[in-house]
CSV table of C-alpha atoms in Angstrom, one decimal:
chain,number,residue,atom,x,y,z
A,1,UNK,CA,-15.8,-33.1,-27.0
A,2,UNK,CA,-18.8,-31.3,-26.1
A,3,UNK,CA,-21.2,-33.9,-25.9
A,4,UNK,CA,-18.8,-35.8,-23.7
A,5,UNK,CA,-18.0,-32.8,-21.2
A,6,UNK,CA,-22.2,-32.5,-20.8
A,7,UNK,CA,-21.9,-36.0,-20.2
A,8,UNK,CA,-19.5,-36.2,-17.6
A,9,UNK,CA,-20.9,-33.1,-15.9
A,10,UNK,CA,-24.1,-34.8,-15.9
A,11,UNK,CA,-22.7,-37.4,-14.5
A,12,UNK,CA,-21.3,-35.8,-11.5
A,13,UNK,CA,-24.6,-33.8,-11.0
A,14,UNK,CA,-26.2,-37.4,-10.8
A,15,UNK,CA,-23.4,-38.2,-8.1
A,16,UNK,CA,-23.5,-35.6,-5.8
A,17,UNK,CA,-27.7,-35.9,-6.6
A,18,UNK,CA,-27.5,-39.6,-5.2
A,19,UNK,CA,-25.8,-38.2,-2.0
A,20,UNK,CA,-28.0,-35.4,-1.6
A,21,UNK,CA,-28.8,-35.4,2.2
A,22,UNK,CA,-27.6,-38.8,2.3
A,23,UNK,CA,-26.4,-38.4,6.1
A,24,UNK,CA,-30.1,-38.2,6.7
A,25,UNK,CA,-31.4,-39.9,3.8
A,26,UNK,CA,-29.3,-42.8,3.9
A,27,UNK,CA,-30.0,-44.1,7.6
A,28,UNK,CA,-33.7,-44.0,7.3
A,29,UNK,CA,-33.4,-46.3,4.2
A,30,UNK,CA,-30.7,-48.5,5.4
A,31,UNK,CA,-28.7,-47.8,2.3
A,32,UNK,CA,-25.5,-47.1,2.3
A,33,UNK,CA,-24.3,-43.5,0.1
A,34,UNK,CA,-23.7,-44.4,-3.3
A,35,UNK,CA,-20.2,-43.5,-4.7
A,36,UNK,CA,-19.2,-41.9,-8.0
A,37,UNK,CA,-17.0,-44.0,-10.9
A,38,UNK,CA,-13.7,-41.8,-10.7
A,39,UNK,CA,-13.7,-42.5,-15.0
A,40,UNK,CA,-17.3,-40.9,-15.5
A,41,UNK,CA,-16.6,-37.7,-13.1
A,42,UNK,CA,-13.4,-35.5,-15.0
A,43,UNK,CA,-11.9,-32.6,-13.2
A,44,UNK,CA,-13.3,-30.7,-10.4
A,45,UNK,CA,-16.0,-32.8,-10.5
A,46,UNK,CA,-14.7,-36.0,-9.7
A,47,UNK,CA,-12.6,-33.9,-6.9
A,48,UNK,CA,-15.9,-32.4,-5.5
A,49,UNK,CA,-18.2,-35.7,-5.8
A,50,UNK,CA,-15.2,-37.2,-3.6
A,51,UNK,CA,-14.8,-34.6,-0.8
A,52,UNK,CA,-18.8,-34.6,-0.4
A,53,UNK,CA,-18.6,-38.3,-0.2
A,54,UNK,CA,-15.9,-37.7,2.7
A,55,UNK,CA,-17.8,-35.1,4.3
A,56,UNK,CA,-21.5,-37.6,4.4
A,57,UNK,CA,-19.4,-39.6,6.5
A,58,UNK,CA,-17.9,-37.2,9.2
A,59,UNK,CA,-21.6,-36.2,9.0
A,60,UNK,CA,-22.9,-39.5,10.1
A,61,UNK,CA,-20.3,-39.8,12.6
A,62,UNK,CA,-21.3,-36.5,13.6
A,63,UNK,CA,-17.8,-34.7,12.9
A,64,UNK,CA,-19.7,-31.7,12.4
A,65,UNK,CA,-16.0,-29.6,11.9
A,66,UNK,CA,-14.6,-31.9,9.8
A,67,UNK,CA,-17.8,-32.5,7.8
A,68,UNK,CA,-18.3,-28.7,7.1
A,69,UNK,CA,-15.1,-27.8,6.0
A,70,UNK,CA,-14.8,-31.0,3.5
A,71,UNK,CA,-18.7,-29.5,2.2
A,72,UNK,CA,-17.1,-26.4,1.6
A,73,UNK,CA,-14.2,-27.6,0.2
A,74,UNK,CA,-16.5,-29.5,-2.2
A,75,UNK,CA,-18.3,-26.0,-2.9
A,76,UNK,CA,-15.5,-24.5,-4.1
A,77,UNK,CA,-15.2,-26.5,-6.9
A,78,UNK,CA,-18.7,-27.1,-7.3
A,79,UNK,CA,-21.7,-24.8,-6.4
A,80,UNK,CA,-24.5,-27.5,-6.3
A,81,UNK,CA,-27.8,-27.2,-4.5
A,82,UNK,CA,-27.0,-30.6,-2.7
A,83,UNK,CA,-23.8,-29.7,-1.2
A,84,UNK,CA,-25.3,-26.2,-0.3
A,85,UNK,CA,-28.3,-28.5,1.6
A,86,UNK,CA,-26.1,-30.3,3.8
A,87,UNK,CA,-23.6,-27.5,4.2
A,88,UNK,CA,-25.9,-25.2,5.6
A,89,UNK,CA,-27.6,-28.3,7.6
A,90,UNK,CA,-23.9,-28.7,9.0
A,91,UNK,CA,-23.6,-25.3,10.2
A,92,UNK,CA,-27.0,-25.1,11.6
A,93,UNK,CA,-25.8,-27.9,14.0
A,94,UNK,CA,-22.5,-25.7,14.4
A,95,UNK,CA,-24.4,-22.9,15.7
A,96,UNK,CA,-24.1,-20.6,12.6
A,97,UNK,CA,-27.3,-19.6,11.9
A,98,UNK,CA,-27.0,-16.9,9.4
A,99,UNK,CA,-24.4,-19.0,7.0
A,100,UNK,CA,-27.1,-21.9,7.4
A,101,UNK,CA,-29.3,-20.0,6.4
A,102,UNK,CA,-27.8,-18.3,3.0
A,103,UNK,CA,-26.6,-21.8,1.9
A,104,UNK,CA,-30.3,-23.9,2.5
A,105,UNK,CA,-31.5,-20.8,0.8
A,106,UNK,CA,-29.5,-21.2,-2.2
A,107,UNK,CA,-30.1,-25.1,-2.0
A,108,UNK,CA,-34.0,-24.6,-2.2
A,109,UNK,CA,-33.7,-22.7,-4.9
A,110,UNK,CA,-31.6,-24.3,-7.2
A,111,UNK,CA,-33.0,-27.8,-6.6
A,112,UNK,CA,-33.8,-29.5,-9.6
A,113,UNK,CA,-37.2,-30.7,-10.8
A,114,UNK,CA,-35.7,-34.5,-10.5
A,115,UNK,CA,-35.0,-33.6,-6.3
A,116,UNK,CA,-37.3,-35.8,-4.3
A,117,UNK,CA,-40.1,-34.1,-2.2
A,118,UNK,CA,-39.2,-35.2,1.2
A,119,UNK,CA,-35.9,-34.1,0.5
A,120,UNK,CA,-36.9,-30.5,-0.6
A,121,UNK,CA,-38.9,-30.6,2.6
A,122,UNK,CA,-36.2,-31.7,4.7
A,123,UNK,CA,-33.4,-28.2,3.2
A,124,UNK,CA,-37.4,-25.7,3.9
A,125,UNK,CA,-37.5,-27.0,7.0
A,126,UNK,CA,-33.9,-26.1,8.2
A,127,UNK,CA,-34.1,-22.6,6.4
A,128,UNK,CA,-37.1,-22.1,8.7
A,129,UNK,CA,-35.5,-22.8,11.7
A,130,UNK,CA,-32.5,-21.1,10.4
A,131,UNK,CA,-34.4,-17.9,9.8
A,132,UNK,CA,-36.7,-18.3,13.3
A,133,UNK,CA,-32.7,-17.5,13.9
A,134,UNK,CA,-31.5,-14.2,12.1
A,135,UNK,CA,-32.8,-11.4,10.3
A,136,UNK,CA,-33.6,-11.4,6.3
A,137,UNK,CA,-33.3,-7.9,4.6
A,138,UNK,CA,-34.5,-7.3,0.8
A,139,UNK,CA,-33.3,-4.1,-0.9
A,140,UNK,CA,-35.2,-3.1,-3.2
A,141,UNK,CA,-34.3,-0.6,-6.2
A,142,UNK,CA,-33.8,-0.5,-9.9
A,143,UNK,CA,-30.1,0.0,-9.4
A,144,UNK,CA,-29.5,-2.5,-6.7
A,145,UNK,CA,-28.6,-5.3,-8.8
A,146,UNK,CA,-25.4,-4.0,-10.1
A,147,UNK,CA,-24.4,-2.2,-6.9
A,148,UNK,CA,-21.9,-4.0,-4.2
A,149,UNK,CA,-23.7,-4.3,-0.9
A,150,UNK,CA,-21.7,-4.1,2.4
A,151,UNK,CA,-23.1,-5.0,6.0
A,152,UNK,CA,-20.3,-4.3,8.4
A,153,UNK,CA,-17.6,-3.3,6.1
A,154,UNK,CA,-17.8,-7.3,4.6
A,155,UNK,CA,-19.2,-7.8,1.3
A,156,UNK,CA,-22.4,-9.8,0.6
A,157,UNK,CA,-22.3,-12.0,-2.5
A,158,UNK,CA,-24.1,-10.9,-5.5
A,159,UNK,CA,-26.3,-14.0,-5.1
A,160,UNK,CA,-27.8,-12.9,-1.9
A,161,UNK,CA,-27.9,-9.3,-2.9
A,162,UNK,CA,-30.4,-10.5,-5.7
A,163,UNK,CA,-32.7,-12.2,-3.1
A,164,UNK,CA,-32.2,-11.9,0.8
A,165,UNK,CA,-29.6,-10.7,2.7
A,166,UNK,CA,-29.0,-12.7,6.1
A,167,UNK,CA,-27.5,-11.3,9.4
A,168,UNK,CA,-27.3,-11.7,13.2
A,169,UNK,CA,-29.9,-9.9,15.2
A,170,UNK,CA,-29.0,-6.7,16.7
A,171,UNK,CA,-27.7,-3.2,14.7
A,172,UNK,CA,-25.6,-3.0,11.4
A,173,UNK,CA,-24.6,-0.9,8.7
A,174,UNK,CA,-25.2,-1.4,5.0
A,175,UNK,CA,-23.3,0.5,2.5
A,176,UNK,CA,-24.2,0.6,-1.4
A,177,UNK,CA,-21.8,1.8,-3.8
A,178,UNK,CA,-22.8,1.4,-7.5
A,179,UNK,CA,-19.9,3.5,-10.3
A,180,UNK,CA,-21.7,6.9,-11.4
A,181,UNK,CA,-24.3,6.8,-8.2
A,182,UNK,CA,-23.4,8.6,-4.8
A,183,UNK,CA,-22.8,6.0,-2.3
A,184,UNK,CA,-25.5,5.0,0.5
A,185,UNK,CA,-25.4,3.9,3.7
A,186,UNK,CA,-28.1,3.4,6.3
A,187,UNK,CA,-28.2,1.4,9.5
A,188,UNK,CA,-30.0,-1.3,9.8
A,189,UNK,CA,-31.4,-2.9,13.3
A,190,UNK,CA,-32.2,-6.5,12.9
A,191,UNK,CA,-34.6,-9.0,14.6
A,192,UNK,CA,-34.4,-12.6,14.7
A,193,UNK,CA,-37.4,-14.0,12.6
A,194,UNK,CA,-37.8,-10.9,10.9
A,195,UNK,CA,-37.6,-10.2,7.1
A,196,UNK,CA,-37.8,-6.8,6.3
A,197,UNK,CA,-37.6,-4.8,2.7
A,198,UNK,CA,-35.8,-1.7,2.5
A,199,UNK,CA,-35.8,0.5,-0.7
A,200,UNK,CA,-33.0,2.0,-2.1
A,201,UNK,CA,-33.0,5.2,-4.4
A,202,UNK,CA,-29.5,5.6,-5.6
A,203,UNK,CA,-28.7,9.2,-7.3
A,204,UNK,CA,-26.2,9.5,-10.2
A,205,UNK,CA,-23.2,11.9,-9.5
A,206,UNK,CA,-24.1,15.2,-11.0
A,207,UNK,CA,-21.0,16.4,-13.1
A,208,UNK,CA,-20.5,19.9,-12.6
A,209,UNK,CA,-19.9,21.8,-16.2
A,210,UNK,CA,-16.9,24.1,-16.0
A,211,UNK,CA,-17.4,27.8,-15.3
A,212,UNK,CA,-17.4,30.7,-17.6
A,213,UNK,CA,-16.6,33.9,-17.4
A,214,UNK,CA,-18.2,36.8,-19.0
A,215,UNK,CA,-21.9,37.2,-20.7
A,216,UNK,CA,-22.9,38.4,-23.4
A,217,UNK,CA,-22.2,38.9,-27.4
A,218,UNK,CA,-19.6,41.6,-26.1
A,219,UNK,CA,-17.9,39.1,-23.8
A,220,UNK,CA,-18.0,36.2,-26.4
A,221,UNK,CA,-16.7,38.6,-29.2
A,222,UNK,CA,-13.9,39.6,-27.1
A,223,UNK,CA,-12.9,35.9,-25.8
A,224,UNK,CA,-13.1,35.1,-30.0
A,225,UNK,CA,-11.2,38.0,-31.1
A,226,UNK,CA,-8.5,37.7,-28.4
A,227,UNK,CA,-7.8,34.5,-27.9
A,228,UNK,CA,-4.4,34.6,-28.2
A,229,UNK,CA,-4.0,37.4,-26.4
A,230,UNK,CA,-6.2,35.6,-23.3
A,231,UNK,CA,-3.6,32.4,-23.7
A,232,UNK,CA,-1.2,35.3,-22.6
A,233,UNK,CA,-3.0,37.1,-20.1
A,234,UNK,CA,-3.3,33.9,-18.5
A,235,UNK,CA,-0.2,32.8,-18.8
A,236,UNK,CA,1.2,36.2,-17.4
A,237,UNK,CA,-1.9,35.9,-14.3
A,238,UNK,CA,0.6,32.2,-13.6
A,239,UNK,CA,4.3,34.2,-13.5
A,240,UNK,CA,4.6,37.4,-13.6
A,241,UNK,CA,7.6,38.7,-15.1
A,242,UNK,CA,9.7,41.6,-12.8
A,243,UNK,CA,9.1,45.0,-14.6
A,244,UNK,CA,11.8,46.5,-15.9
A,245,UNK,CA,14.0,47.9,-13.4
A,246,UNK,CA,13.4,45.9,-10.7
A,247,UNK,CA,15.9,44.0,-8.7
A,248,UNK,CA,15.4,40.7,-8.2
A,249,UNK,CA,16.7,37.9,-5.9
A,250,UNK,CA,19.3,36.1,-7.7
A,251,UNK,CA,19.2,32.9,-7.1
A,252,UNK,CA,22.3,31.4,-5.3
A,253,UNK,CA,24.5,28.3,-6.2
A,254,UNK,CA,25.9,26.5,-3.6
A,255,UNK,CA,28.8,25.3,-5.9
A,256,UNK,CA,30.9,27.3,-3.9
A,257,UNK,CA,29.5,26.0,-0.6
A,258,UNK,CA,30.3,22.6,-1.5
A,259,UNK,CA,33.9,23.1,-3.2
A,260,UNK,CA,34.8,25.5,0.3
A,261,UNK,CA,33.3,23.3,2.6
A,262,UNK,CA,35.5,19.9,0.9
A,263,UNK,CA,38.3,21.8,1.3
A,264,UNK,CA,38.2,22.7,4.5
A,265,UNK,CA,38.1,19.4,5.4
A,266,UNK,CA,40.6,18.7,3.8
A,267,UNK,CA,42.3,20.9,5.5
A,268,UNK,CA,41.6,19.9,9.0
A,269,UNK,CA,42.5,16.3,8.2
A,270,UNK,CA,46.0,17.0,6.9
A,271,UNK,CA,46.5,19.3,10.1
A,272,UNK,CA,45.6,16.2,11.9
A,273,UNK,CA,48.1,14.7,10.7
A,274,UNK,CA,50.6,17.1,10.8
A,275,UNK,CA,49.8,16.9,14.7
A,276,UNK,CA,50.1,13.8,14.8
A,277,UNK,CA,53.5,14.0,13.5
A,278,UNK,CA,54.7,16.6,15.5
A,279,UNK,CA,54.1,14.9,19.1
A,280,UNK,CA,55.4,11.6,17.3
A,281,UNK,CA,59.0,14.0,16.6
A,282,UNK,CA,58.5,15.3,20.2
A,283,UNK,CA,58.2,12.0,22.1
A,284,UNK,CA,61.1,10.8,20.1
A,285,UNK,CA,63.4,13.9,21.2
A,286,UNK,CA,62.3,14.2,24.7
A,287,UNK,CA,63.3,10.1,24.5
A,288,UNK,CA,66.7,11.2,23.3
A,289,UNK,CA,67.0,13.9,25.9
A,290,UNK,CA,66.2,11.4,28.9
A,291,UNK,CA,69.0,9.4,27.7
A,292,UNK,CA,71.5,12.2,27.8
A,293,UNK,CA,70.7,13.3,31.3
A,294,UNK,CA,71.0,9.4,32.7
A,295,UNK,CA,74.4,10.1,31.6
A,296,UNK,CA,74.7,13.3,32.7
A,297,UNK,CA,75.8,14.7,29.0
A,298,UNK,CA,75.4,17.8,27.2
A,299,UNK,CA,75.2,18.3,23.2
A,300,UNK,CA,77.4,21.0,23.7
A,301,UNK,CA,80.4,19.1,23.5
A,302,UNK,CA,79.6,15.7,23.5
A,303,UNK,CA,81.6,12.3,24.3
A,304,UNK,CA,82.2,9.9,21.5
A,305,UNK,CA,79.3,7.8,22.0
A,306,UNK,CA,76.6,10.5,22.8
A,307,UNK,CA,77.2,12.3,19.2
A,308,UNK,CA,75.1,10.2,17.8
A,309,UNK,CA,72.3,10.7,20.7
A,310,UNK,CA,72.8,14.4,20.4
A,311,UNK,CA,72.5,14.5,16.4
A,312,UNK,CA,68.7,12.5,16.7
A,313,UNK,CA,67.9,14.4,19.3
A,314,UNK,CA,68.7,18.0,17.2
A,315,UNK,CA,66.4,16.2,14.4
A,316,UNK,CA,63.6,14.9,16.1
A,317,UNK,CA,63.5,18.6,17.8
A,318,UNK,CA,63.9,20.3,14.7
A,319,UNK,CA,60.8,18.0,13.0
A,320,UNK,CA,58.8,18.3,16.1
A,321,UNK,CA,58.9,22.1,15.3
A,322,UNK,CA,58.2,22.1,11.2
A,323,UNK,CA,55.8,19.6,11.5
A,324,UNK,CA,54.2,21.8,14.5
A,325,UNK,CA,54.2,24.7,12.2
A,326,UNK,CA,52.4,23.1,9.4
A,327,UNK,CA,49.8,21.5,11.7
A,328,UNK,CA,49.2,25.0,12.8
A,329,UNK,CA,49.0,26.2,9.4
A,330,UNK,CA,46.4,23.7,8.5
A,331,UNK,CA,44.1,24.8,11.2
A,332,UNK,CA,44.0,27.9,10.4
A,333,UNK,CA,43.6,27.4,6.1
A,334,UNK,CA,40.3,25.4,7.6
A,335,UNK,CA,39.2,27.4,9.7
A,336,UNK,CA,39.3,30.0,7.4
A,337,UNK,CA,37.6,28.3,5.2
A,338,UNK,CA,34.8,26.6,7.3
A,339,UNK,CA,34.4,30.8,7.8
A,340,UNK,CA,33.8,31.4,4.6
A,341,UNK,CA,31.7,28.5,3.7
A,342,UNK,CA,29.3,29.6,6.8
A,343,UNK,CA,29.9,33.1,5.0
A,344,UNK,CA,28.8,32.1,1.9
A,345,UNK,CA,25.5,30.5,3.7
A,346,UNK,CA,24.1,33.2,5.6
A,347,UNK,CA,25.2,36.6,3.4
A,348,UNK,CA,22.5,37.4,1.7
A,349,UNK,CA,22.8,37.2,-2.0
A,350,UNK,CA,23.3,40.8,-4.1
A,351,UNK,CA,19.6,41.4,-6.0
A,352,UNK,CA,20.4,41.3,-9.4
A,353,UNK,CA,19.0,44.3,-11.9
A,354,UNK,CA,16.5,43.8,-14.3
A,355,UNK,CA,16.6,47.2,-16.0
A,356,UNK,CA,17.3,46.9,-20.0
A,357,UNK,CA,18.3,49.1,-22.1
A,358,UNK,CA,20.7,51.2,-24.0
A,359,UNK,CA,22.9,54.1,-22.4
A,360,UNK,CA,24.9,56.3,-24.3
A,361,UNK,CA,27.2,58.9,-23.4
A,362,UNK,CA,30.0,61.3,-25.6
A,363,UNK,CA,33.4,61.8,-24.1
A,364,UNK,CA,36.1,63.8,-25.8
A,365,UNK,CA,39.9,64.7,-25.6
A,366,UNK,CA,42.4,67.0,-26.5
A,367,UNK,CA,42.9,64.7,-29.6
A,368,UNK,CA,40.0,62.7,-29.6
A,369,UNK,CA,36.4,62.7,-28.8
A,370,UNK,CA,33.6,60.3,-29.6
A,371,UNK,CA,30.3,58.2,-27.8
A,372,UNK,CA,29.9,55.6,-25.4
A,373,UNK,CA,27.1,52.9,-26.2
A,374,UNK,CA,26.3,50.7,-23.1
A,375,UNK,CA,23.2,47.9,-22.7
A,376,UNK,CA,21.8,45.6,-20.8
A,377,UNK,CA,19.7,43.0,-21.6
C-alpha cells in the first residue's frame, strides 16, 4: 500500500510537473497541456491535477479571476511549486504584487532538480518584478522561528517567517509573540524594492519568586516553631472574630418581608373584589328603586305586584352594604400590612450581643432560698 500511494503521488507530481507554466510554456511549443489519467492520480491529487488543468485554460484565455481562484483552489489541496509559479504569475497580472511575490518565492524554492531551466527562469524573473514592487523584511533571531509574526494585526505564515516577509510599501507594524518571551512590536516603514533585515532579541518572562517575610535564624525559628499558630494568625488577619461583648449587626431575613408583602396582596385583591361586588349590589338596587318610582310606589306598604320589587330591592341594598364593609375591611388589612412590610424594610435591625458567659446570682425567701445560674454562649 505504500509503494502504491508513492506511486500515485509521484504520479500527480509528474502531472501538475507537465503543466508547469504550461499557459506560457505550451504556446511557444505549440503543444497542447498534457492531462493527468484520473486512475493513476488518487485523492486530492487527482482533484488538484484537475483544477490546475482548469485554471491553464482560463489562463490562456486570459481569465485571470477565474484562473487564480481555480490555482488556489488547487493549492489547497496540494502545495506544489508549479501551481505556486503560475499562481503568483496570475496575481502579478491581477495587480497583487505582494501575494505574487510570496507564492513565486515559494515556487523557486521548492522546484525540483528535474524543473527545466527556462522555466526556473521564467518563476526568477516574475519574483523580480514582483519584488521591484513591495518590500522584503528578514527577522533575524534565535527565537524567531517558533514565534508567530504579525504585520497589521494579520498573521504571516510560518513559511515566510522562516525566509522573507513580503508587504506593501509604506508604514506597518509587526508584532512577535513566542510562549515564555515578552511580546515585541516595532514599526516597520517599507520601500518598494527594498529588502531589509531586522534583528529580533526576544526576553523570557522573568517569574517573580514569592515574597518572604522576616530574616534571620530568629525569624526562621519562629515561622518553624509556630507554624500552626501562623495558619491562625493568618486566618484571624482574614476575619476577625467580634470580641467578646460586642454587639453585632444581626443579620436580617427577609422571610417576613416576603410572607407580609404576599399577603397584602392578597388582601388588596379580595378587597377588589369585594368592591366590585358592592357596586354590582348597588346598580342592581338603585335598578329596583327606578322601577318603584315609574310607578310611583313605596316599600312601605306595597301593592301586590311591587312586593316582590320591594323585597330585591331590600336585598340588593342590604348586600350593597356587607359587601361594602368587607371591601373596606380588605383595604385596610393591606394597607396595614404593605405598612409593615415597608416597616420591616427600613427599621434597623436590633445588634445582637456577643458577650458569653456565666452569671450567677442567690435569691432567697421566707421559706426558700437558693442561686441563679445564667449563660450565654
Amino acid at each position: 500500500m505504500r509503494n502504491l500511494t508513492m506511486r500515485w503521488t509521484a504520479a500527480a507530481c509528474c502531472a501538475l510537473s507537465a503543466c508547469f507554466l504550461a499557459p506560457g510554456a505550451a504556446r511557444a511549443q505549440g503543444s497542447p497541456p498534457p492531462t493527468a489519467a484520473d486512475d493513476d492520480v488518487p485523492g486530492n491529487n487527482r482533484r488538484a491535477a484537475q483544477l490546475y488543468l482548469e485554471g491553464n485554460e482560463a489562463f490562456k484565455e486570459k481569465r485571470w479571476s477565474d484562473a487564480e481562484l481555480l490555482y488556489l483552489k488547487a493549492w489547497a489541496l496540494v502545495r506544489s511549486f508549479d501551481i505556486a509559479a503560475n499562481l503568483g504569475e496570475v496575481q502579478l497580472k491581477l495587480n497583487k504584487p505582494r501575494s505574487a511575490a510570496a507564492f513565486l518565492a515559494f515556487s523557486l524554492r521548492t522546484a525540483p532538480p528535474s524543473a527545466k531551466p527556462p522555466h526556473v527562469e521564467r518563476v526568477r524573473r516574475y519574483l523580480d518584478e514582483a519584488r521591484k514592487q513591495v518590500g522584503a523584511v528578514r527577522l533575524q533571531g534565535t527565537d524567531v522561528a517558533d514565534a508567530e509574526v504579525f504585520v497589521d494585526g494579520e498573521r504571516v505564515p510560518a513559511e515566510e517567517v522562516k525566509h522573507e516577509i513580503y508587504v506593501e510599501p509604506g508604514e506597518h507594524r509587526i508584532v512577535i509573540r513566542r510562549a515564555g518571551y515578552e511580546e515585541v512590536a516595532m514599526p516597520l516603514m517599507a520601500r518598494a524594492g527594498v529588502r531589509e533585515t531586522v534583528p529580533v532579541a526576544m526576553k523570557p518572562v522573568e517569574v517573580k519568586a514569592p515574597e518572604t517575610t522576616g530574616a534571620g535564624p530568629e525569624a526562621t525559628k519562629a515561622a518553624g516553631a509556630g507554624g500552626e499558630n501562623g495558619a491562625a494568625a493568618s486566618g484571624d488577619a482574614k476575619t476577625k472574630a467580634p470580641a467578646a461583648g460586642a454587639r453585632v449587626e444581626e443579620r436580617r431575613s427577609w422571610v417576613p418581608v416576603i410572607a407580609l408583602g404576599t399577603a397584602s396582596v392578597v388582601g388588596l385583591g379580595v378587597a377588589v373584589g369585594f368592591t366590585v361586588a358592592s357596586n354590582s349590589a348597588s346598580a342592581d338596587a338603585q335598578r329596583f328603586s327606578d322601577v318603584l318610582a315609574r310607578a310611583n310606589e313605596q316599600c312601605i306598604k306595597p301593592r301586590g305586584e311591587f312586593v316582590e320589587t320591594c323585597t330585591q330591592t331590600s336585598r340588593a341594598a342590604s348586600r350593597a352594604g356587607t359587601t361594602g364593609d368587607l371591601a373596606f375591611g380588605s383595604y385596610i388589612v393591606s394597607g396595614a400590612l404593605a405598612l409593615a412590610v415597608l416597616t420591616y424594610a427600613v427599621w434597623p435591625a436590633p445588634p445582637k450581643s456577643t458577650e458569653t458567659g456565666v452569671r450567677v446570682a442567690p435569691f432567697g425567701g421566707s421559706r426558700t432560698a437558693g442561686i441563679i445560674v445564667a449563660g450565654a454562649w
